[in-house]
Tab-separated table of C-alpha atoms in Angstrom:
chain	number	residue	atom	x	y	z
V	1	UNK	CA	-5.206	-3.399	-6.549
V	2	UNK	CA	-7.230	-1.685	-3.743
V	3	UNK	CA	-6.165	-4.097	-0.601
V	4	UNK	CA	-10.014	-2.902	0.562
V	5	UNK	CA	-10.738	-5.623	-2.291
V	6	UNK	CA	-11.504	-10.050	-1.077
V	7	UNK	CA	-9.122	-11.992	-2.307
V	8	UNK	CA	-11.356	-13.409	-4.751
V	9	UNK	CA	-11.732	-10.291	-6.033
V	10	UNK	CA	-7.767	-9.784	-6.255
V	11	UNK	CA	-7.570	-12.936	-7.858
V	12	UNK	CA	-9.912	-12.375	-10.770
V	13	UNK	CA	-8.927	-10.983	-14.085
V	14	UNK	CA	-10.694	-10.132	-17.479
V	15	UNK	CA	-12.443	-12.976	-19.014
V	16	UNK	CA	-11.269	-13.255	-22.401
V	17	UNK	CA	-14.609	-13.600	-23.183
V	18	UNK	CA	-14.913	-9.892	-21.998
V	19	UNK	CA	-12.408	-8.372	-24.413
V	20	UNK	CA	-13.231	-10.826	-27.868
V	21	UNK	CA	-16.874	-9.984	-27.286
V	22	UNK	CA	-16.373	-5.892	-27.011
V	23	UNK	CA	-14.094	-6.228	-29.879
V	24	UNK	CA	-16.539	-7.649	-31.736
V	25	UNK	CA	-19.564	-5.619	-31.149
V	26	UNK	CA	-17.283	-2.214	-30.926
V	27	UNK	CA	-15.588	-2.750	-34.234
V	28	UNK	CA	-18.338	-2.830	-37.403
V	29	UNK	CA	-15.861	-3.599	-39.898
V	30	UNK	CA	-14.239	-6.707	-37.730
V	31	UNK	CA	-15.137	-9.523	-39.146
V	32	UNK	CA	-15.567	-12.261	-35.955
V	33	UNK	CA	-14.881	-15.667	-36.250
V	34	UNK	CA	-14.094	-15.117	-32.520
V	35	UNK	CA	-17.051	-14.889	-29.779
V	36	UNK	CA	-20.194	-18.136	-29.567
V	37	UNK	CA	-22.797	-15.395	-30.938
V	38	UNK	CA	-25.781	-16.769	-32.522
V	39	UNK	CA	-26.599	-15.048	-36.086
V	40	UNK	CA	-28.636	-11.835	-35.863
V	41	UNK	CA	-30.911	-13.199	-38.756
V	42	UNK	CA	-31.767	-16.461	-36.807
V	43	UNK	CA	-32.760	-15.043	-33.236
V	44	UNK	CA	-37.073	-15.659	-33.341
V	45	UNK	CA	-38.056	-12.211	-32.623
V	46	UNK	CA	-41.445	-12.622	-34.631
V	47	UNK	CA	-42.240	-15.544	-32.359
V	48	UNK	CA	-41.207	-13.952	-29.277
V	49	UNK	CA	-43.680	-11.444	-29.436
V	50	UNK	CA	-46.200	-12.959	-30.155
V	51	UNK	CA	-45.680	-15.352	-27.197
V	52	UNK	CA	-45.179	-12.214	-25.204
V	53	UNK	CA	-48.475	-10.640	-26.339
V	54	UNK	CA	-50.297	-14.131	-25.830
V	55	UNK	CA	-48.614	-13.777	-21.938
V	56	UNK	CA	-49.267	-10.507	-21.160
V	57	UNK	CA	-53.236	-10.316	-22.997
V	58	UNK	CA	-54.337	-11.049	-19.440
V	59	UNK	CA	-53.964	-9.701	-15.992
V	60	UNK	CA	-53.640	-13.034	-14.912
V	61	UNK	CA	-50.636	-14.470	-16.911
V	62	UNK	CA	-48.915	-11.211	-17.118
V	63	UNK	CA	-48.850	-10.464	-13.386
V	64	UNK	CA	-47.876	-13.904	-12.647
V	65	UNK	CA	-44.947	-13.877	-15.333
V	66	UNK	CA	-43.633	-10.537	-14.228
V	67	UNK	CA	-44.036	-10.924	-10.400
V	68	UNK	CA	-40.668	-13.080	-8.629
V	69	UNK	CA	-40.400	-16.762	-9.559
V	70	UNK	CA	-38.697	-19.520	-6.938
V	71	UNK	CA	-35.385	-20.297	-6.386
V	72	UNK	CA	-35.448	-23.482	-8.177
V	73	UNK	CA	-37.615	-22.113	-11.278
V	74	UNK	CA	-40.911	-22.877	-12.804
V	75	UNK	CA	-42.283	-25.834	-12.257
V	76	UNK	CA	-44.089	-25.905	-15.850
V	77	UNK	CA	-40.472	-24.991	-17.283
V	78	UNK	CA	-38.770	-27.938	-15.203
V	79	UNK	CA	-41.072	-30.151	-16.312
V	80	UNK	CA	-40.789	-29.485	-19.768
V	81	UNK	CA	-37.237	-29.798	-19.436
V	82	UNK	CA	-37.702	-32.943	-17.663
V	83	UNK	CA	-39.545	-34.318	-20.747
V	84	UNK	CA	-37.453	-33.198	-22.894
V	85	UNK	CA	-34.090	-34.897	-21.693
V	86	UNK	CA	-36.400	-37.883	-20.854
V	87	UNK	CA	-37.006	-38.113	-24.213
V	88	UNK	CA	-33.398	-38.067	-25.666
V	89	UNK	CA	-31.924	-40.267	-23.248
V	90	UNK	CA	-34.922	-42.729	-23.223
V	91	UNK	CA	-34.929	-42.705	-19.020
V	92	UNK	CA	-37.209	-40.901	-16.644
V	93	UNK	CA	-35.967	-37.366	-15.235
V	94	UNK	CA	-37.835	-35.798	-12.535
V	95	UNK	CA	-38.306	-32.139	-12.424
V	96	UNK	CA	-37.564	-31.946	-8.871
V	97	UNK	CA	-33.916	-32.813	-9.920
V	98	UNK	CA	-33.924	-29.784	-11.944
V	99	UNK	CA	-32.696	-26.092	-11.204
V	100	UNK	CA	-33.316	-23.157	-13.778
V	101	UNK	CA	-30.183	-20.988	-13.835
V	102	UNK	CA	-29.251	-17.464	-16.045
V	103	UNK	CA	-27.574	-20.087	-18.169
V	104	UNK	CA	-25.741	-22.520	-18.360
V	105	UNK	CA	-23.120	-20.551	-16.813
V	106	UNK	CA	-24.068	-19.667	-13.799
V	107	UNK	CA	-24.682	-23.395	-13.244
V	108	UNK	CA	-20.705	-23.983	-13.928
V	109	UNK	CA	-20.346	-21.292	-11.498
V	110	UNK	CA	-22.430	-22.081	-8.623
V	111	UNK	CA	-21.389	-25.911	-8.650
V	112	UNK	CA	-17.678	-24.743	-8.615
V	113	UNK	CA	-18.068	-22.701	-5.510
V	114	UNK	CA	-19.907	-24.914	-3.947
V	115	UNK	CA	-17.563	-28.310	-4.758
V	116	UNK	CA	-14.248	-26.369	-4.549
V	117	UNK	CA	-12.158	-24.267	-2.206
V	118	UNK	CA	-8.811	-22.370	-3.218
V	119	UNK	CA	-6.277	-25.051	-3.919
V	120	UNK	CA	-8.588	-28.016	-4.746
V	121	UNK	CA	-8.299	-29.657	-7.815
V	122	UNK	CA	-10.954	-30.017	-11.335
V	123	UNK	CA	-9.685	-32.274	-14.271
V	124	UNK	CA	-10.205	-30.736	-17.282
V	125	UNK	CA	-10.135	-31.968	-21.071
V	126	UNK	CA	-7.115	-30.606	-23.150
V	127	UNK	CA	-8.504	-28.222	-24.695
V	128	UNK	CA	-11.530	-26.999	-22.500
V	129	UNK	CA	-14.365	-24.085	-22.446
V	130	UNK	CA	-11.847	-21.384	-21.564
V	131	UNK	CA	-14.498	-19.765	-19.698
V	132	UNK	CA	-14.625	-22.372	-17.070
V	133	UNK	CA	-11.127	-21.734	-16.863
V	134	UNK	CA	-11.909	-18.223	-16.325
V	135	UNK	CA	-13.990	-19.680	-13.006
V	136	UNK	CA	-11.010	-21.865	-11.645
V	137	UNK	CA	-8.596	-18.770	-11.873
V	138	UNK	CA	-11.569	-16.265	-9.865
V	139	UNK	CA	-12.472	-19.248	-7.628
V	140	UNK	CA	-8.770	-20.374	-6.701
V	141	UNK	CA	-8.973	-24.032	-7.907
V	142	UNK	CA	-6.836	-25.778	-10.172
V	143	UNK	CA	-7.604	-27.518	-13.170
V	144	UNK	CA	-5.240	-30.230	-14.906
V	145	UNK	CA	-5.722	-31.405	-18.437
V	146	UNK	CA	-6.680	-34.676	-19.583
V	147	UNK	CA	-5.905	-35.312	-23.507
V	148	UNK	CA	-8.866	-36.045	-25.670
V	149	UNK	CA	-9.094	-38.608	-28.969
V	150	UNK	CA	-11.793	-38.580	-31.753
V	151	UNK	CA	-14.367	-39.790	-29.302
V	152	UNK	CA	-13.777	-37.832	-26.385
V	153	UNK	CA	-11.569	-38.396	-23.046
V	154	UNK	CA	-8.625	-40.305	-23.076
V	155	UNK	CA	-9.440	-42.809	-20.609
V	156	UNK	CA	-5.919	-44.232	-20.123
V	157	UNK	CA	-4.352	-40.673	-19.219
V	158	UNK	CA	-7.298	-39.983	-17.064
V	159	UNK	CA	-6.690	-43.059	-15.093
V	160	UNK	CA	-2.872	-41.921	-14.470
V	161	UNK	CA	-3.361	-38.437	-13.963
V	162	UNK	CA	-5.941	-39.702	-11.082
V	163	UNK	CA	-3.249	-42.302	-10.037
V	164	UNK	CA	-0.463	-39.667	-10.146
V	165	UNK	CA	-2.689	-37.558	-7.202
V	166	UNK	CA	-3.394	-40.039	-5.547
V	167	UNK	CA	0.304	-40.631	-5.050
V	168	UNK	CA	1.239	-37.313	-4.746
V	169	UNK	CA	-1.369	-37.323	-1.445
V	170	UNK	CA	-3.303	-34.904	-3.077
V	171	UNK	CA	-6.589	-37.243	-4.091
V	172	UNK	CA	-8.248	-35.568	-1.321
V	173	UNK	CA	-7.974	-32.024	-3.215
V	174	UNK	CA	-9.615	-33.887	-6.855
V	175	UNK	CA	-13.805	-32.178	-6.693
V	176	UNK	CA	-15.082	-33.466	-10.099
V	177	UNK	CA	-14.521	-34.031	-13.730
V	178	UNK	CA	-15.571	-31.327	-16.349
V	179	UNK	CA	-16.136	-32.377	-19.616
V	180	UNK	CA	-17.625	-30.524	-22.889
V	181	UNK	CA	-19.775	-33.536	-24.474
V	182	UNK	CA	-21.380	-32.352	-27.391
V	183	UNK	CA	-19.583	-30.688	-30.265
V	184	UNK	CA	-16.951	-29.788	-27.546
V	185	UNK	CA	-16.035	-26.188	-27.369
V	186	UNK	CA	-13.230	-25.434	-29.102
V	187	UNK	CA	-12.050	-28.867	-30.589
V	188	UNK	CA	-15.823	-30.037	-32.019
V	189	UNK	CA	-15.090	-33.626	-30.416
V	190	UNK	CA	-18.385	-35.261	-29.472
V	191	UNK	CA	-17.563	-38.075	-26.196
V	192	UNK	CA	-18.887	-41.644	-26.581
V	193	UNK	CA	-21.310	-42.752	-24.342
V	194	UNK	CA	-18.229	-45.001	-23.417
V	195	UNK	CA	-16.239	-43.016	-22.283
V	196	UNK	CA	-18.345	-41.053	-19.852
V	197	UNK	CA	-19.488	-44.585	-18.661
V	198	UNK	CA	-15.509	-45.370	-18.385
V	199	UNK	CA	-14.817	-42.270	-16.801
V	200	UNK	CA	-17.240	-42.414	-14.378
V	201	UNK	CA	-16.149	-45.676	-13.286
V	202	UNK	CA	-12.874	-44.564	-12.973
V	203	UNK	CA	-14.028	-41.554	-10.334
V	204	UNK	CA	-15.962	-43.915	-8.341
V	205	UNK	CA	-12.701	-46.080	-7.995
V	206	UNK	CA	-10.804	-43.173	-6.498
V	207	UNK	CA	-13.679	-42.083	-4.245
V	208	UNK	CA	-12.193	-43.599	-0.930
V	209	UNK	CA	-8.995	-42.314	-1.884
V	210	UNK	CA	-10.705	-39.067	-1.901
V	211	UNK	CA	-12.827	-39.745	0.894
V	212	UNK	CA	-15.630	-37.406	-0.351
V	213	UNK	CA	-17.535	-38.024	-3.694
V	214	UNK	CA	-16.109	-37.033	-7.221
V	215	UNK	CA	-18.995	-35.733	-9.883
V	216	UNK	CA	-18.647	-35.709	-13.772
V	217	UNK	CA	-19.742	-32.196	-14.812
V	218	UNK	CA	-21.215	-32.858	-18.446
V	219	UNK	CA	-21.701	-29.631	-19.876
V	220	UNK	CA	-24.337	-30.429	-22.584
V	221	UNK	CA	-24.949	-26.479	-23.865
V	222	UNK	CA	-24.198	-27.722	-27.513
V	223	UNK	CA	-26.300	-30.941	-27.466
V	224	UNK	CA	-29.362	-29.640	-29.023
V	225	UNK	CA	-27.388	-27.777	-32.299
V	226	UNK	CA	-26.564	-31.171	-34.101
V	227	UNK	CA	-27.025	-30.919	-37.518
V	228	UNK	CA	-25.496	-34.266	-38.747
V	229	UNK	CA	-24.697	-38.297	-37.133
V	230	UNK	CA	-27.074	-39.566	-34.055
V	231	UNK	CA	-27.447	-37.949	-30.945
V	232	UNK	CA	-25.208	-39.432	-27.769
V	233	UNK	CA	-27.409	-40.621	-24.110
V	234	UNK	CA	-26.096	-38.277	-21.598
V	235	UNK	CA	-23.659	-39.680	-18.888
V	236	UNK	CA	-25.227	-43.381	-17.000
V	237	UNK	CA	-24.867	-42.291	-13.219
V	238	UNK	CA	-27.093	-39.913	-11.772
V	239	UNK	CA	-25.933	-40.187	-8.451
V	240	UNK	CA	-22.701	-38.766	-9.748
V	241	UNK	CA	-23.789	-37.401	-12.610
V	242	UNK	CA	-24.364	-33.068	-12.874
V	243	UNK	CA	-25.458	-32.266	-16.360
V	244	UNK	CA	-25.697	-28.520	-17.317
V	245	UNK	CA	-27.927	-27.696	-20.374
V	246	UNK	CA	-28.834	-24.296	-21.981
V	247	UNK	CA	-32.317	-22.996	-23.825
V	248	UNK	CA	-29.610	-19.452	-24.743
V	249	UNK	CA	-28.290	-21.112	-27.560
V	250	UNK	CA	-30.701	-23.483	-28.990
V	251	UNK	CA	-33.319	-20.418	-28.914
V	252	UNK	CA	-32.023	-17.090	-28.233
V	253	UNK	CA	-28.881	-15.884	-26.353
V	254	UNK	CA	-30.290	-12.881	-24.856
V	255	UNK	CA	-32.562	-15.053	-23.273
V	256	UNK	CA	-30.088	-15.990	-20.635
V	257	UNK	CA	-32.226	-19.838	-19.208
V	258	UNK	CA	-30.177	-22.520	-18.367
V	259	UNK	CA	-30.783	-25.302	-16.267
V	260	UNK	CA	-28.721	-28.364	-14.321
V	261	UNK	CA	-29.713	-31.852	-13.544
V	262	UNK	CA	-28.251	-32.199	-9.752
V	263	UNK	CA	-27.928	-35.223	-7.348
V	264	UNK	CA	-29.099	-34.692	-3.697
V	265	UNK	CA	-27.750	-32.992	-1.702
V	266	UNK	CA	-25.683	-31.335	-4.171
V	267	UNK	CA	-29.052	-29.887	-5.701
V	268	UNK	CA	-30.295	-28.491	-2.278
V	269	UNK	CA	-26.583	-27.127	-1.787
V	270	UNK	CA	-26.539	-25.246	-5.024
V	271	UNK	CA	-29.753	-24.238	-4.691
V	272	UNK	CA	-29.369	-22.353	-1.405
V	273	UNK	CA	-26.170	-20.402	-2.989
V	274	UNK	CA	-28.164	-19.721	-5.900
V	275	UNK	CA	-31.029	-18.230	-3.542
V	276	UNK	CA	-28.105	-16.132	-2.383
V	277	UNK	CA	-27.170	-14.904	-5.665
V	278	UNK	CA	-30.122	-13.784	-7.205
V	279	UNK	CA	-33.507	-15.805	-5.647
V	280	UNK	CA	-34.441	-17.301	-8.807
V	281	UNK	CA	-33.781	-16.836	-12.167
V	282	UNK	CA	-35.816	-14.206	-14.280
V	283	UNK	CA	-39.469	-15.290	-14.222
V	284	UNK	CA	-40.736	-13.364	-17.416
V	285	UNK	CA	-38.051	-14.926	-19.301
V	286	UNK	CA	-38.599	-18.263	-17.993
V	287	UNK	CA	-42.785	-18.296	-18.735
V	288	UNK	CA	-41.396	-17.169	-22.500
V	289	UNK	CA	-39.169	-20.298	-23.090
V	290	UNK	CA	-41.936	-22.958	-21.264
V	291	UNK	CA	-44.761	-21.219	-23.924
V	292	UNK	CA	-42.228	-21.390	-26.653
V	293	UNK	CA	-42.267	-25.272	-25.727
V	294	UNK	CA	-45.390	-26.079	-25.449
V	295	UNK	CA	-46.605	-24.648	-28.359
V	296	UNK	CA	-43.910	-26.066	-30.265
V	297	UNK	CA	-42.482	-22.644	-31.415
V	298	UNK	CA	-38.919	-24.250	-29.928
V	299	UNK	CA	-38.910	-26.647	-31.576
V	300	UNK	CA	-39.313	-25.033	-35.029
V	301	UNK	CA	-37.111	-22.721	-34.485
V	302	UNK	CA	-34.410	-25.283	-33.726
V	303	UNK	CA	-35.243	-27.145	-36.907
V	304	UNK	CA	-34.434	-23.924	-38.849
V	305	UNK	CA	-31.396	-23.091	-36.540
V	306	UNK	CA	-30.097	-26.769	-37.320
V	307	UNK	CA	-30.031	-25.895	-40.890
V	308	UNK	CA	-28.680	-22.627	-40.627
V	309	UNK	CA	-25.743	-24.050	-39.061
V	310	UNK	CA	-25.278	-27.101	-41.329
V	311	UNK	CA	-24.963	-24.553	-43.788
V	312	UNK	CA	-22.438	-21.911	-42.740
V	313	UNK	CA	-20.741	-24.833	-41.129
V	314	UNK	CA	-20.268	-26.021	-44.832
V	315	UNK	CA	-19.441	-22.507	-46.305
V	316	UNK	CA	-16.759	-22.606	-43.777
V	317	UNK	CA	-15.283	-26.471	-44.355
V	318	UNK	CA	-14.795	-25.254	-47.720
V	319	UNK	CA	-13.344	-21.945	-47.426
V	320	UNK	CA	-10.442	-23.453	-45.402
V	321	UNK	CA	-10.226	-26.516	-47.717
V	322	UNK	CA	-9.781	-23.993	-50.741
V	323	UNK	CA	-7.539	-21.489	-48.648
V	324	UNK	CA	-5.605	-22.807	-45.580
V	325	UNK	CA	-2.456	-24.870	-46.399
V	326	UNK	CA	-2.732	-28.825	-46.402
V	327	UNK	CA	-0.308	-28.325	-42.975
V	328	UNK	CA	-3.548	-27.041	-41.097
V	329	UNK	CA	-5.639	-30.108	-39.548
V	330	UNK	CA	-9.018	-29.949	-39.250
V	331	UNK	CA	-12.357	-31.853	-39.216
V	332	UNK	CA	-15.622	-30.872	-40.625
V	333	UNK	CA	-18.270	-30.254	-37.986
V	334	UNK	CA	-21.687	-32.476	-36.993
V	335	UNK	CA	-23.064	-29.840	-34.729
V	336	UNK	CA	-22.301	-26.871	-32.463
V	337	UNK	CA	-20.338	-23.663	-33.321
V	338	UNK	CA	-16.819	-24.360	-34.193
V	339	UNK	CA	-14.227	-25.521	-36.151
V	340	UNK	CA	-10.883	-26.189	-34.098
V	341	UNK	CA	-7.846	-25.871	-36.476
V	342	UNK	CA	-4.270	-27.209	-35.831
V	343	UNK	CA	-1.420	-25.040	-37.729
V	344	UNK	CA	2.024	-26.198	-37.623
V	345	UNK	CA	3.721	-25.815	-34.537
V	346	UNK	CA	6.122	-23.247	-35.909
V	347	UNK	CA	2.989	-21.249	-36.331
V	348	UNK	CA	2.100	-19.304	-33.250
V	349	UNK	CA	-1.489	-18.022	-32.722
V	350	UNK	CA	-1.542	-16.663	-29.646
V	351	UNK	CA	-3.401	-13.394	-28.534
V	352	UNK	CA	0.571	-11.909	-28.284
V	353	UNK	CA	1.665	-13.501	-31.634
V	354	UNK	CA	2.473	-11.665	-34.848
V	355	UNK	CA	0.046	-13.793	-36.754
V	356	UNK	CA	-3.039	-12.748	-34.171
V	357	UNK	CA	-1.796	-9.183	-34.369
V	358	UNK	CA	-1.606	-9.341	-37.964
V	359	UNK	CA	-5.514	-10.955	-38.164
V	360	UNK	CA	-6.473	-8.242	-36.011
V	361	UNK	CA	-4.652	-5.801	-38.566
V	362	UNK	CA	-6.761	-7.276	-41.764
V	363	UNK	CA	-10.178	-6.579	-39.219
V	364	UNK	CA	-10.199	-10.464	-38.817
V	365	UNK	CA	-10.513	-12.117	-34.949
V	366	UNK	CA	-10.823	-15.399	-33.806
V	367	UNK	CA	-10.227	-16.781	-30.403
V	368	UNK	CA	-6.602	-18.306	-30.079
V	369	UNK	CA	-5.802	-22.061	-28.978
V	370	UNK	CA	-3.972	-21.183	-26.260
V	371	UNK	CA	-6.526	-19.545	-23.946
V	372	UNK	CA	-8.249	-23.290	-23.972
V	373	UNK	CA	-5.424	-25.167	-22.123
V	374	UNK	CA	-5.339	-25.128	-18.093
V	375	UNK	CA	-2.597	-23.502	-16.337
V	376	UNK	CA	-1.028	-27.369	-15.691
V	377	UNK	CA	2.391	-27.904	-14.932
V	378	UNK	CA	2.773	-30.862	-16.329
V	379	UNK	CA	2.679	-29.613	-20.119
V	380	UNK	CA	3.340	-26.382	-21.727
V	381	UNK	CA	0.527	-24.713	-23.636
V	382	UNK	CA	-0.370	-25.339	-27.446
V	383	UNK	CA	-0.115	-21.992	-29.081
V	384	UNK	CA	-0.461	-23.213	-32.638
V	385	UNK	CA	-4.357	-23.617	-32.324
V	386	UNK	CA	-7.785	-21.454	-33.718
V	387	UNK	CA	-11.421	-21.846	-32.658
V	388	UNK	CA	-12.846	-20.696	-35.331
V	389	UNK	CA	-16.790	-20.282	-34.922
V	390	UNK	CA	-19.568	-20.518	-37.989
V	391	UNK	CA	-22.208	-19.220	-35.553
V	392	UNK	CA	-22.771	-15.498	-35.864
V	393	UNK	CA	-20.662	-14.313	-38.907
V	394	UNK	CA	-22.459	-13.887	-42.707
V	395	UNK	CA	-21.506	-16.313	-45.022
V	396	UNK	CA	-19.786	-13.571	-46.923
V	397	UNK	CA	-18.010	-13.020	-43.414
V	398	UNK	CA	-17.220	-16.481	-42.810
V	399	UNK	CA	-15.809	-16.753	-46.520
V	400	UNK	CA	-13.691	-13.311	-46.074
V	401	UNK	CA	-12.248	-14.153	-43.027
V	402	UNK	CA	-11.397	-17.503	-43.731
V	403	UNK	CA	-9.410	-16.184	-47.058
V	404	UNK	CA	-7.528	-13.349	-44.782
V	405	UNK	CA	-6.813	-15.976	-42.296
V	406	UNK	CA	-5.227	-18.044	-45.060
V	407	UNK	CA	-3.062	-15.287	-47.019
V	408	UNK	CA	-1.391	-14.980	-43.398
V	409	UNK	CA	-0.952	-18.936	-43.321
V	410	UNK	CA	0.537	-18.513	-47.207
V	411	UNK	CA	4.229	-18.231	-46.179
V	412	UNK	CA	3.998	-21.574	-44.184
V	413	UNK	CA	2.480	-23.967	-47.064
């Protein structure tokens, strides 16, 4: 590469993301059980514009909506926001606390640069959101995998992977914990309110070690899509606590509003790097998403969403049920996007593999186990794993690709 380039910019490759998306929207015939898209059907373009044309009737609303915004967003959207988690966790939340990001991604982004320098350390849940691991590899960090059970982290490994730093002189290096909490992306896994209280407990115990403060990231972008069981209180310590939350996939992903519940100073600190990014995120699309609030137009939409997925998430329990061997472990959904599916470990799935080759040969994709494991030492990679996603695909799709998938599973029955 050019040596003109950073060495950030040396260091980056392709998001997978990149490639599984293009695939998708480049190839008509491809049926996608691959990339988080929301279905084309669902997105609330009726509603949309008619909040648009209620914004823009005036000069008033519609200058104010398409002139810049702050940094930090909308107040009226912050406080929405603020009422909103206030209500599901059944505690106060202050809108001060709050930042409005293009996503929830840029919020994993900007607290990673501003929490971690080349070489520093992020504990990760085995499997993760490989896109964060797409940040770690731009942003030079390191993240090390921490195995999950049915309700989220497993505390006891979490305790001596911290131990095992600490020992190794390396505490120091360990920035925060990132964990997927709702209808984790890939493996489904909700975490116990437990265990985020347990884990939390555990980074506080290390802290001197560390000599510096160690946050739990709770990336809560899937929180909002549950469609079955009760909903989960966010993590109990909000001095340590970031939580990242998205209004892209609860209402419409090319509306690109996320937000982040920060600590001081943390929130100032983000807040000035954000200012340096961009100055605030999109105001138009921001005064959209606070009307769609307040006149409850989110909220029905979500309602219908939540069905939508209940649905295809059923259409999809039973197409593997009648097609993939009895070998293949799974569990059927309560929320979110995916199913995660285990074949036998003889059974490789990776984007190299015959049988991903093969998929890609019958116009079938999904996103292979392997890019959701950290680069850790400690393990090899699982590369007998599928995300499968229920999100964006026709149930005629979902049905389709689900039978291909399982013809190329036939020969290990």
């Amino acid at each position: 590469m050019n040596s003109a380039f950073s060495a950030l910019a040396r260091r980056t490759k392709e998001p997978p993301i990149s490639w599984l998306m293009k695939l998708t929207l480049e190839r008509p015939n491809l049926i996608s059980l691959a990339a988080g898209f929301t279905y084309n059907e669902s997105l609330p373009v009726a509603a949309t514009r008619e909040l648009a044309d209620k914004l823009l009737a005036s000069a008033k609303t519609g200058r104010s909506a398409l002139q810049y915004g702050s940094t930090g967003g909308d107040l009226e959207l912050r406080r929405l926001t603020a009422n909103r988690l206030s209500e599901l966790d059944q505690r106060p939340y202050d809108p001060d606390q709050i930042l409005i990001t293009h996503g929830s991604q840029q919020l994993l982004y900007l607290v990673s640069e501003c929490l971690c320098d080349p070489g520093d350390v992020v504990l990760v849940e085995d499997p993760t959101y490989f896109v964060f691991l797409g940040i770690a590899q731009s942003l030079g960090f390191h993240c090390r995998g921490i195995r999950t059970e049915q309700d989220g982290l497993d505390i006891e490994h979490l305790e001596q992977r911290l131990a095992a730093l600490k020992k190794a002189g390396e505490i120091n290096r360990v920035k925060f914990l990132y964990l997927v909490t709702y209808f984790q992306n890939p493996s489904g896994i909700t975490t116990s309110f437990a265990k985020k209280a347990a884990a939390l407990d555990l980074l506080k115990k290390y802290e001197h070690a560390a000599g510096h403060p160690i946050y739990l990231l709770e990336d809560a972008a899937y929180r909002e899509l549950r469609f079955a069981g009760e909903d989960v209180p966010s993590a109990p310590n909000p001095e340590r606590l970031i939580y990242a939350g998205t209004y892209s996939k609860p209402f419409a992903t090319g509306i690109r509003v996320g937000f982040g519940v920060l600590p001081e100073p943390l929130r100032t600190v983000v807040g000035r790097l954000k200012g340096s990014h961009d100055f605030g995120t999109a105001n138009f699309l921001q005064q959209i998403l606070s009307a769609a609030i307040a006149s409850c137009r989110y909220k029905e939409h979500l309602t219908g969403l939540r069905k939508r997925y209940a649905q295809t998430a059923e259409v999809m329990a039973r197409a593997i049920a009648e097609h993939f061997p009895e070998a293949v472990q799974w569990e059927k959904p309560r929320g979110g996007l995916y199913i995660w599916a285990k074949a036998p470990a003889n059974v490789a799935t990776g984007a190299k593999s015959k049988f991903f080759q093969a998929a890609l040969k019958g116009n079938v994709i999904y996103v292979p186990g392997e890019l959701c494991y950290a680069d850790d030492p400690s393990r090899r990679k699982p590369n007998h794993e599928m995300r499968l996603s229920f999100g964006g695909a026709t149930e005629l799709n979902i049905r389709e690709g689900i039978k291909r998938l399982g013809s190329l599973l036939e020969p290990f029955k």
